[in-house]
């Protein structure tokens, strides 16, 4: 399952980078959360226990402080949602009925013009003629991209997916928590209560 989440996240990060360059920067500060849920071919099963399949990021692993903080917040948000639905965390994937894997990344928004085509840059120029698209003032805002998968060990995830959202104020813990709560809630909306 971890390989599936890694492949899904790698593809998602590449896609998010392209979206950030091609169109994500044009959506402005009120961009919606992009949600892509797992469409499992396996019927949902009932379970009561879970274990983390992903190691906690720490400064010791060489991860940037921002990612360490987001990793901690994502794990807390996921854990709280699972606990609110009656699931119990156990130590070790061998002792769990389901494994929870996740990844989180921050994609910095960048916008590059085309030096060989002035008309390309003109569409983002505030002095350009009317009727053309203008780049929003907060194009440097990063996007948080996360993926979550819940399923049996060494099998495809049954619940989860990926989400991407523009983070206007990454330093604001309340904004980060709001984004994580919304994304996790939407990704796991079909997760039934523990049996």
mmCIF file of C-alpha atoms in Angstrom:
data_model
loop_
_atom_site.group_PDB
_atom_site.id
_atom_site.type_symbol
_atom_site.label_atom_id
_atom_site.label_comp_id
_atom_site.label_asym_id
_atom_site.label_seq_id
_atom_site.Cartn_x
_atom_site.Cartn_y
_atom_site.Cartn_z
ATOM 1 C CA UNK A 1 0.000 0.000 0.000
ATOM 2 C CA UNK A 2 2.861 2.354 0.796
ATOM 3 C CA UNK A 3 4.146 2.003 -2.783
ATOM 4 C CA UNK A 4 0.672 2.859 -4.101
ATOM 5 C CA UNK A 5 0.549 6.010 -1.927
ATOM 6 C CA UNK A 6 4.100 6.961 -2.957
ATOM 7 C CA UNK A 7 3.274 6.570 -6.644
ATOM 8 C CA UNK A 8 0.029 8.436 -6.168
ATOM 9 C CA UNK A 9 1.791 11.265 -4.293
ATOM 10 C CA UNK A 10 4.629 11.484 -6.819
ATOM 11 C CA UNK A 11 2.187 11.796 -9.677
ATOM 12 C CA UNK A 12 0.126 14.233 -7.640
ATOM 13 C CA UNK A 13 3.141 16.415 -6.908
ATOM 14 C CA UNK A 14 4.121 16.525 -10.571
ATOM 15 C CA UNK A 15 0.526 17.322 -11.500
ATOM 16 C CA UNK A 16 0.279 19.977 -8.763
ATOM 17 C CA UNK A 17 3.446 21.626 -10.041
ATOM 18 C CA UNK A 18 1.986 21.812 -13.549
ATOM 19 C CA UNK A 19 -1.331 23.079 -12.246
ATOM 20 C CA UNK A 20 0.527 25.717 -10.253
ATOM 21 C CA UNK A 21 2.345 26.883 -13.357
ATOM 22 C CA UNK A 22 -0.393 26.546 -15.918
ATOM 23 C CA UNK A 23 -3.544 27.477 -14.100
ATOM 24 C CA UNK A 24 -3.311 27.227 -10.334
ATOM 25 C CA UNK A 25 -1.749 30.657 -10.052
ATOM 26 C CA UNK A 26 -4.738 32.112 -11.875
ATOM 27 C CA UNK A 27 -7.303 30.883 -9.381
ATOM 28 C CA UNK A 28 -6.492 33.514 -6.785
ATOM 29 C CA UNK A 29 -6.824 33.372 -3.037
ATOM 30 C CA UNK A 30 -10.253 31.765 -3.026
ATOM 31 C CA UNK A 31 -9.201 28.622 -4.840
ATOM 32 C CA UNK A 32 -11.234 25.539 -3.987
ATOM 33 C CA UNK A 33 -9.657 22.428 -2.580
ATOM 34 C CA UNK A 34 -8.944 19.980 -5.390
ATOM 35 C CA UNK A 35 -10.082 16.563 -4.192
ATOM 36 C CA UNK A 36 -9.394 13.231 -5.886
ATOM 37 C CA UNK A 37 -10.888 10.357 -3.862
ATOM 38 C CA UNK A 38 -9.832 6.721 -4.192
ATOM 39 C CA UNK A 39 -12.449 4.747 -6.048
ATOM 40 C CA UNK A 40 -11.935 1.345 -4.525
ATOM 41 C CA UNK A 41 -12.893 -1.777 -6.398
ATOM 42 C CA UNK A 42 -12.976 -3.560 -3.065
ATOM 43 C CA UNK A 43 -16.191 -3.313 -1.072
ATOM 44 C CA UNK A 44 -15.772 -1.473 2.234
ATOM 45 C CA UNK A 45 -15.031 -3.716 5.173
ATOM 46 C CA UNK A 46 -15.633 -3.154 8.843
ATOM 47 C CA UNK A 47 -12.688 -2.731 11.161
ATOM 48 C CA UNK A 48 -11.862 -1.383 14.595
ATOM 49 C CA UNK A 49 -8.088 -0.955 14.789
ATOM 50 C CA UNK A 50 -5.485 0.870 12.730
ATOM 51 C CA UNK A 51 -1.756 1.542 12.803
ATOM 52 C CA UNK A 52 0.325 4.188 11.091
ATOM 53 C CA UNK A 53 2.137 2.891 8.034
ATOM 54 C CA UNK A 54 4.066 6.131 7.665
ATOM 55 C CA UNK A 55 6.920 7.197 9.921
ATOM 56 C CA UNK A 56 6.694 10.618 11.567
ATOM 57 C CA UNK A 57 8.808 13.294 9.896
ATOM 58 C CA UNK A 58 11.319 14.984 12.160
ATOM 59 C CA UNK A 59 14.166 17.433 11.892
ATOM 60 C CA UNK A 60 16.480 14.421 12.319
ATOM 61 C CA UNK A 61 15.313 13.067 8.946
ATOM 62 C CA UNK A 62 16.476 16.261 7.257
ATOM 63 C CA UNK A 63 12.929 17.407 6.479
ATOM 64 C CA UNK A 64 12.302 21.162 6.421
ATOM 65 C CA UNK A 65 10.672 22.582 9.564
ATOM 66 C CA UNK A 66 7.512 23.540 7.654
ATOM 67 C CA UNK A 67 6.994 19.931 6.497
ATOM 68 C CA UNK A 68 7.685 18.549 9.967
ATOM 69 C CA UNK A 69 5.020 20.870 11.371
ATOM 70 C CA UNK A 70 2.498 19.983 8.637
ATOM 71 C CA UNK A 71 3.229 16.259 9.061
ATOM 72 C CA UNK A 72 2.505 16.514 12.792
ATOM 73 C CA UNK A 73 -0.696 18.482 12.183
ATOM 74 C CA UNK A 74 -1.884 16.056 9.493
ATOM 75 C CA UNK A 75 -1.265 13.037 11.733
ATOM 76 C CA UNK A 76 -3.157 14.717 14.596
ATOM 77 C CA UNK A 77 -6.072 15.600 12.286
ATOM 78 C CA UNK A 78 -6.251 12.069 10.870
ATOM 79 C CA UNK A 79 -5.978 10.526 14.335
ATOM 80 C CA UNK A 80 -8.747 12.766 15.698
ATOM 81 C CA UNK A 81 -11.083 11.888 12.808
ATOM 82 C CA UNK A 82 -10.425 8.157 13.204
ATOM 83 C CA UNK A 83 -10.941 8.368 16.965
ATOM 84 C CA UNK A 84 -14.184 10.356 16.506
ATOM 85 C CA UNK A 85 -15.494 7.496 14.354
ATOM 86 C CA UNK A 86 -14.621 4.917 16.998
ATOM 87 C CA UNK A 87 -11.343 3.521 15.661
ATOM 88 C CA UNK A 88 -8.551 2.543 18.022
ATOM 89 C CA UNK A 89 -4.863 2.962 17.261
ATOM 90 C CA UNK A 90 -2.584 -0.006 17.946
ATOM 91 C CA UNK A 91 1.185 -0.271 17.756
ATOM 92 C CA UNK A 92 2.587 -2.025 14.707
ATOM 93 C CA UNK A 93 0.920 -2.798 11.399
ATOM 94 C CA UNK A 94 0.940 -6.526 12.201
ATOM 95 C CA UNK A 95 -1.466 -5.866 15.108
ATOM 96 C CA UNK A 96 -3.850 -3.662 13.085
ATOM 97 C CA UNK A 97 -6.798 -4.487 10.876
ATOM 98 C CA UNK A 98 -6.058 -1.450 8.658
ATOM 99 C CA UNK A 99 -2.976 0.627 7.894
ATOM 100 C CA UNK A 100 -3.077 4.403 7.508
ATOM 101 C CA UNK A 101 -0.502 5.823 5.088
ATOM 102 C CA UNK A 102 -0.160 9.487 4.237
ATOM 103 C CA UNK A 103 2.149 12.023 2.628
ATOM 104 C CA UNK A 104 2.164 15.793 2.647
ATOM 105 C CA UNK A 105 4.114 18.273 0.558
ATOM 106 C CA UNK A 106 4.280 21.992 -0.021
ATOM 107 C CA UNK A 107 4.504 23.097 -3.630
ATOM 108 C CA UNK A 108 5.807 26.622 -3.984
ATOM 109 C CA UNK A 109 3.983 28.579 -6.658
ATOM 110 C CA UNK A 110 6.173 30.002 -9.365
ATOM 111 C CA UNK A 111 5.207 31.619 -12.591
ATOM 112 C CA UNK A 112 7.524 31.830 -15.546
ATOM 113 C CA UNK A 113 6.939 33.916 -18.646
ATOM 114 C CA UNK A 114 7.952 33.078 -22.171
ATOM 115 C CA UNK A 115 10.808 35.332 -23.340
ATOM 116 C CA UNK A 116 10.236 34.267 -26.947
ATOM 117 C CA UNK A 117 6.548 35.224 -26.951
ATOM 118 C CA UNK A 118 5.663 38.678 -25.635
ATOM 119 C CA UNK A 119 1.939 38.061 -26.028
ATOM 120 C CA UNK A 120 2.209 35.331 -23.392
ATOM 121 C CA UNK A 121 3.574 37.766 -20.798
ATOM 122 C CA UNK A 122 1.140 40.491 -21.883
ATOM 123 C CA UNK A 123 -1.848 38.466 -20.727
ATOM 124 C CA UNK A 124 -0.540 38.762 -17.168
ATOM 125 C CA UNK A 125 0.464 42.418 -17.379
ATOM 126 C CA UNK A 126 -1.724 44.749 -15.324
ATOM 127 C CA UNK A 127 -1.317 47.360 -18.070
ATOM 128 C CA UNK A 128 -2.572 44.952 -20.741
ATOM 129 C CA UNK A 129 -5.735 45.611 -22.681
ATOM 130 C CA UNK A 130 -9.067 44.763 -21.082
ATOM 131 C CA UNK A 131 -10.433 41.261 -21.397
ATOM 132 C CA UNK A 132 -7.158 39.509 -20.629
ATOM 133 C CA UNK A 133 -6.386 37.463 -17.545
ATOM 134 C CA UNK A 134 -4.361 39.140 -14.814
ATOM 135 C CA UNK A 135 -2.193 37.307 -12.353
ATOM 136 C CA UNK A 136 -3.523 37.619 -8.764
ATOM 137 C CA UNK A 137 -1.456 39.535 -6.233
ATOM 138 C CA UNK A 138 -0.629 36.415 -4.161
ATOM 139 C CA UNK A 139 0.935 34.218 -6.816
ATOM 140 C CA UNK A 140 3.768 33.290 -4.462
ATOM 141 C CA UNK A 141 1.406 31.457 -2.104
ATOM 142 C CA UNK A 142 2.277 27.780 -1.723
ATOM 143 C CA UNK A 143 -0.082 24.866 -2.226
ATOM 144 C CA UNK A 144 -0.324 22.107 0.320
ATOM 145 C CA UNK A 145 -0.725 18.719 -1.310
ATOM 146 C CA UNK A 146 -1.581 15.629 0.696
ATOM 147 C CA UNK A 147 -2.504 12.030 0.071
ATOM 148 C CA UNK A 148 -4.097 9.555 2.469
ATOM 149 C CA UNK A 149 -4.786 5.853 2.098
ATOM 150 C CA UNK A 150 -6.495 3.463 4.495
ATOM 151 C CA UNK A 151 -6.563 -0.216 3.722
ATOM 152 C CA UNK A 152 -5.249 -3.637 4.675
ATOM 153 C CA UNK A 153 -1.491 -4.060 4.941
ATOM 154 C CA UNK A 154 0.149 -4.831 1.557
ATOM 155 C CA UNK A 155 -3.060 -4.141 -0.350
ATOM 156 C CA UNK A 156 -4.602 -1.250 -2.233
ATOM 157 C CA UNK A 157 -6.226 1.453 -0.089
ATOM 158 C CA UNK A 158 -9.999 1.332 0.269
ATOM 159 C CA UNK A 159 -10.512 4.901 1.521
ATOM 160 C CA UNK A 160 -8.617 8.136 0.961
ATOM 161 C CA UNK A 161 -7.225 10.000 -2.006
ATOM 162 C CA UNK A 162 -5.377 13.239 -2.597
ATOM 163 C CA UNK A 163 -6.108 16.908 -2.032
ATOM 164 C CA UNK A 164 -4.441 20.156 -3.063
ATOM 165 C CA UNK A 165 -5.227 23.608 -1.691
ATOM 166 C CA UNK A 166 -3.683 27.061 -2.000
ATOM 167 C CA UNK A 167 -2.342 28.150 1.391
ATOM 168 C CA UNK A 168 -2.520 31.943 1.477
ATOM 169 C CA UNK A 169 -0.980 32.311 4.947
ATOM 170 C CA UNK A 170 1.193 29.224 5.582
ATOM 171 C CA UNK A 171 2.427 30.694 8.857
ATOM 172 C CA UNK A 172 -1.152 30.822 10.244
ATOM 173 C CA UNK A 173 -1.797 27.634 12.220
ATOM 174 C CA UNK A 174 -5.574 28.215 12.175
ATOM 175 C CA UNK A 175 -5.597 28.392 8.361
ATOM 176 C CA UNK A 176 -3.485 25.246 8.087
ATOM 177 C CA UNK A 177 -5.801 23.419 10.490
ATOM 178 C CA UNK A 178 -8.896 24.574 8.582
ATOM 179 C CA UNK A 179 -7.392 23.340 5.301
ATOM 180 C CA UNK A 180 -6.378 19.978 6.802
ATOM 181 C CA UNK A 181 -9.763 19.459 8.501
ATOM 182 C CA UNK A 182 -11.656 20.188 5.294
ATOM 183 C CA UNK A 183 -9.393 18.063 3.070
ATOM 184 C CA UNK A 184 -9.338 15.057 5.429
ATOM 185 C CA UNK A 185 -13.095 15.320 6.011
ATOM 186 C CA UNK A 186 -13.770 15.266 2.265
ATOM 187 C CA UNK A 187 -11.260 12.501 1.497
ATOM 188 C CA UNK A 188 -12.638 10.227 4.198
ATOM 189 C CA UNK A 189 -16.318 11.148 4.016
ATOM 190 C CA UNK A 190 -17.180 7.559 3.048
ATOM 191 C CA UNK A 191 -15.220 6.003 5.919
ATOM 192 C CA UNK A 192 -17.861 4.262 8.071
ATOM 193 C CA UNK A 193 -17.842 4.301 11.874
ATOM 194 C CA UNK A 194 -15.971 1.483 13.572
ATOM 195 C CA UNK A 195 -17.958 -1.715 13.865
#
